[in-house]
Amino acid sequence: MADGYARLTSRPQCVIVHVDVGTQGLGAAVHNASCGRAPVLIFAGLSPFTDQGEMRGSRTEYIHWIQDVPDQKAIVAQYCRYTAEVKCGKNIKQMVNRALMFATSAPTGPVYLCAAREPLEEELEKPYTLKQERWRGVKPGALAEESVSEVAQALVYAREPLVVTGYSGRNHKAPGELVKLADAIPDLRVLDTGGSDMCFPATHRASLGLRYGVDPAIKTADVILVLDCDVPWIPTQCRPDDNARIYHIDVDPLKMQMPVGWIEADGTYRADSYTALAQLNKYISSKLTPYLDPEIHAARRDRLQTSYNQRQAVIRELALPKSDGTFNTPFLTTLLRASVPADTIYAIEAVTNTAFVADALRPSTPGTYINCGGGGLGWSGGAALGIKLAAGSSRFVCQIVADGTFLFSVPSSVYWISQRYKLPVLTIVLNNGGWHAPRRSLLLVHPDGWGSRVSNRELNIGFEPSPDYSGIATASSAGW
């Protein structure tokens, strides 16, 4: 819930867990918050460090010995922007504020604090206050002037320019600036890699939709701008032309938490995507637009519109019901989009169906399409509730989740909380009978291997018999 609330609002949320076992219980959730850049403060207790009554808070229960571990922070440290132990009450306010500064500074993400009972029980002889206005996240950075000129000219004079983005839409003002850039460069195309947020409206002629690092445009582009993106392409499946010029603008261009994760670029810049886009737009409108041939630009704009229309025609054809009366994910999602309010906020965890869902929903409003962004299945149940809590009673929230992922989301807790706190969310379970992602991974490496010739049941990735998903929700919420 905290993750979903934080992603929608960009306001940090707090999660409190119980010592080492509660920290371990976070599991995939802290991975998702890290990959999805969700600002969340996690606080956990520690077993008391005295056992003879030397200090107030000393050990009083059997479990205090069992839950005492050498380094509790290490359980989640590699996923966090900052971890620390509060060792006394005299500077606890500074410790909390320092953690929040890390959580809210780009790249935003989870932070972790822990403390034993002794410092938490400490009485302060001189209570104190802080000037909270001085404890804020680091302000976003911008491109140097010469970098603005180089990137802008490369895009404007390119034969086939491409922007590949993933997280820029977290700032809800960034998609508007990216639209301005696409309007100024008529043959510019934009590919969204589904990092977390809707980064570019799917209704714009420049949109290539959402794809996970594989698209023909990557191979043919002569200039590529990678904008706040972790995985713009998968080299073994799809890579840019050797002669393509590549520029990378990111708040985390070195991918500090990825041992293997670099992007070979002609220019790499640490800058805020919204700020950089505004700089590029200002430079293009004032320095380059007056010198561009309007007839050539009009022809390119028409060509791009034709290509977009052809792509949309293919998407519409995929969404038609089958002759045998069955239907697929594109049909279901298209029908869903027509049935819910236009400003519905979607929490997406469709795994192998994600691209189909994005194509059919055609998200166009910032903040209305939020994808997990990580690899820890089970995110969307709690996230949808957090999004609903943040959005308020007037906004409709819809969770679209794969069947296996639904089971990972601990639905018994999700629907009990939904009922307890009156947070109604529409859940759509895409029941494809099992985990299809493992089969896809297998076939990418061994397309003709033994695993390619056996059923999902034989691979132990099939769900037969199919669980009663609606029954699980009903039982967990007392029929609510």
Short mmCIF file of N, CA, C and O in Angstrom, two decimals, residues 163-169 178 190-195 199-200 225-230 232 273:
data_model
loop_
_atom_site.label_atom_id
_atom_site.label_comp_id
_atom_site.label_asym_id
_atom_site.label_seq_id
_atom_site.Cartn_x
_atom_site.Cartn_y
_atom_site.Cartn_z
N VAL A 163 13.15 8.32 -29.00
CA VAL A 163 13.30 8.47 -27.55
C VAL A 163 12.84 7.18 -26.90
O VAL A 163 11.76 6.68 -27.19
N VAL A 164 13.68 6.62 -26.02
CA VAL A 164 13.32 5.43 -25.25
C VAL A 164 13.29 5.85 -23.78
O VAL A 164 14.30 6.31 -23.25
N THR A 165 12.14 5.70 -23.14
CA THR A 165 11.99 6.18 -21.77
C THR A 165 11.37 5.13 -20.87
O THR A 165 10.82 4.14 -21.35
N GLY A 166 11.49 5.33 -19.55
CA GLY A 166 10.97 4.33 -18.62
C GLY A 166 10.36 4.91 -17.36
O GLY A 166 9.34 4.43 -16.88
N TYR A 167 10.99 5.96 -16.80
CA TYR A 167 10.53 6.51 -15.52
C TYR A 167 10.18 7.99 -15.58
O TYR A 167 9.78 8.57 -14.57
N SER A 168 10.36 8.62 -16.72
CA SER A 168 10.19 10.07 -16.79
C SER A 168 8.79 10.52 -16.40
O SER A 168 8.59 11.63 -15.91
N GLY A 169 7.80 9.63 -16.57
CA GLY A 169 6.42 10.00 -16.26
C GLY A 169 6.10 10.09 -14.78
O GLY A 169 5.00 10.51 -14.42
N LEU A 178 7.60 16.06 -23.12
CA LEU A 178 7.98 15.09 -24.15
C LEU A 178 7.06 15.21 -25.36
O LEU A 178 7.50 15.05 -26.51
N VAL A 190 8.53 7.71 -29.91
CA VAL A 190 8.77 7.50 -28.49
C VAL A 190 8.37 6.08 -28.11
O VAL A 190 7.24 5.65 -28.36
N LEU A 191 9.31 5.36 -27.50
CA LEU A 191 9.07 4.00 -27.04
C LEU A 191 9.12 3.98 -25.52
O LEU A 191 10.10 4.39 -24.92
N ASP A 192 8.05 3.49 -24.89
CA ASP A 192 7.98 3.37 -23.44
C ASP A 192 8.37 1.95 -23.04
O ASP A 192 7.85 0.98 -23.61
N THR A 193 9.29 1.82 -22.09
CA THR A 193 9.74 0.50 -21.66
C THR A 193 9.07 0.02 -20.38
O THR A 193 9.50 -0.97 -19.78
N GLY A 194 8.03 0.72 -19.93
CA GLY A 194 7.24 0.23 -18.81
C GLY A 194 7.94 0.25 -17.47
O GLY A 194 7.70 -0.61 -16.63
N GLY A 195 8.85 1.21 -17.25
CA GLY A 195 9.54 1.28 -15.98
C GLY A 195 8.59 1.36 -14.80
O GLY A 195 8.75 0.65 -13.82
N CYS A 199 4.66 7.45 -19.51
CA CYS A 199 5.63 8.49 -19.83
C CYS A 199 5.28 9.31 -21.07
O CYS A 199 5.80 10.41 -21.26
N PHE A 200 4.42 8.74 -21.94
CA PHE A 200 4.06 9.41 -23.18
C PHE A 200 2.69 8.92 -23.60
O PHE A 200 2.41 7.72 -23.54
N LEU A 225 17.70 8.92 -27.98
CA LEU A 225 17.79 9.56 -26.67
C LEU A 225 17.19 8.61 -25.64
O LEU A 225 16.00 8.31 -25.69
N VAL A 226 18.02 8.09 -24.74
CA VAL A 226 17.55 7.24 -23.64
C VAL A 226 17.26 8.17 -22.46
O VAL A 226 18.15 8.86 -21.97
N LEU A 227 16.01 8.17 -22.03
CA LEU A 227 15.56 9.14 -21.04
C LEU A 227 15.03 8.42 -19.80
O LEU A 227 13.98 7.78 -19.85
N ASP A 228 15.78 8.50 -18.70
CA ASP A 228 15.35 7.88 -17.44
C ASP A 228 14.88 6.45 -17.68
O ASP A 228 13.70 6.13 -17.50
N CYS A 229 15.77 5.59 -18.07
CA CYS A 229 15.40 4.23 -18.45
C CYS A 229 16.48 3.26 -18.01
O CYS A 229 17.66 3.51 -18.21
N ASP A 230 16.06 2.15 -17.40
CA ASP A 230 17.02 1.15 -16.94
C ASP A 230 17.43 0.16 -18.03
O ASP A 230 18.60 -0.22 -18.13
N PRO A 232 16.86 0.03 -21.94
CA PRO A 232 16.29 0.54 -23.20
C PRO A 232 16.20 -0.53 -24.28
O PRO A 232 15.33 -0.47 -25.14
N SER A 273 14.85 14.45 -15.90
CA SER A 273 14.28 14.34 -17.25
C SER A 273 13.35 15.50 -17.58
O SER A 273 13.39 16.03 -18.70
#
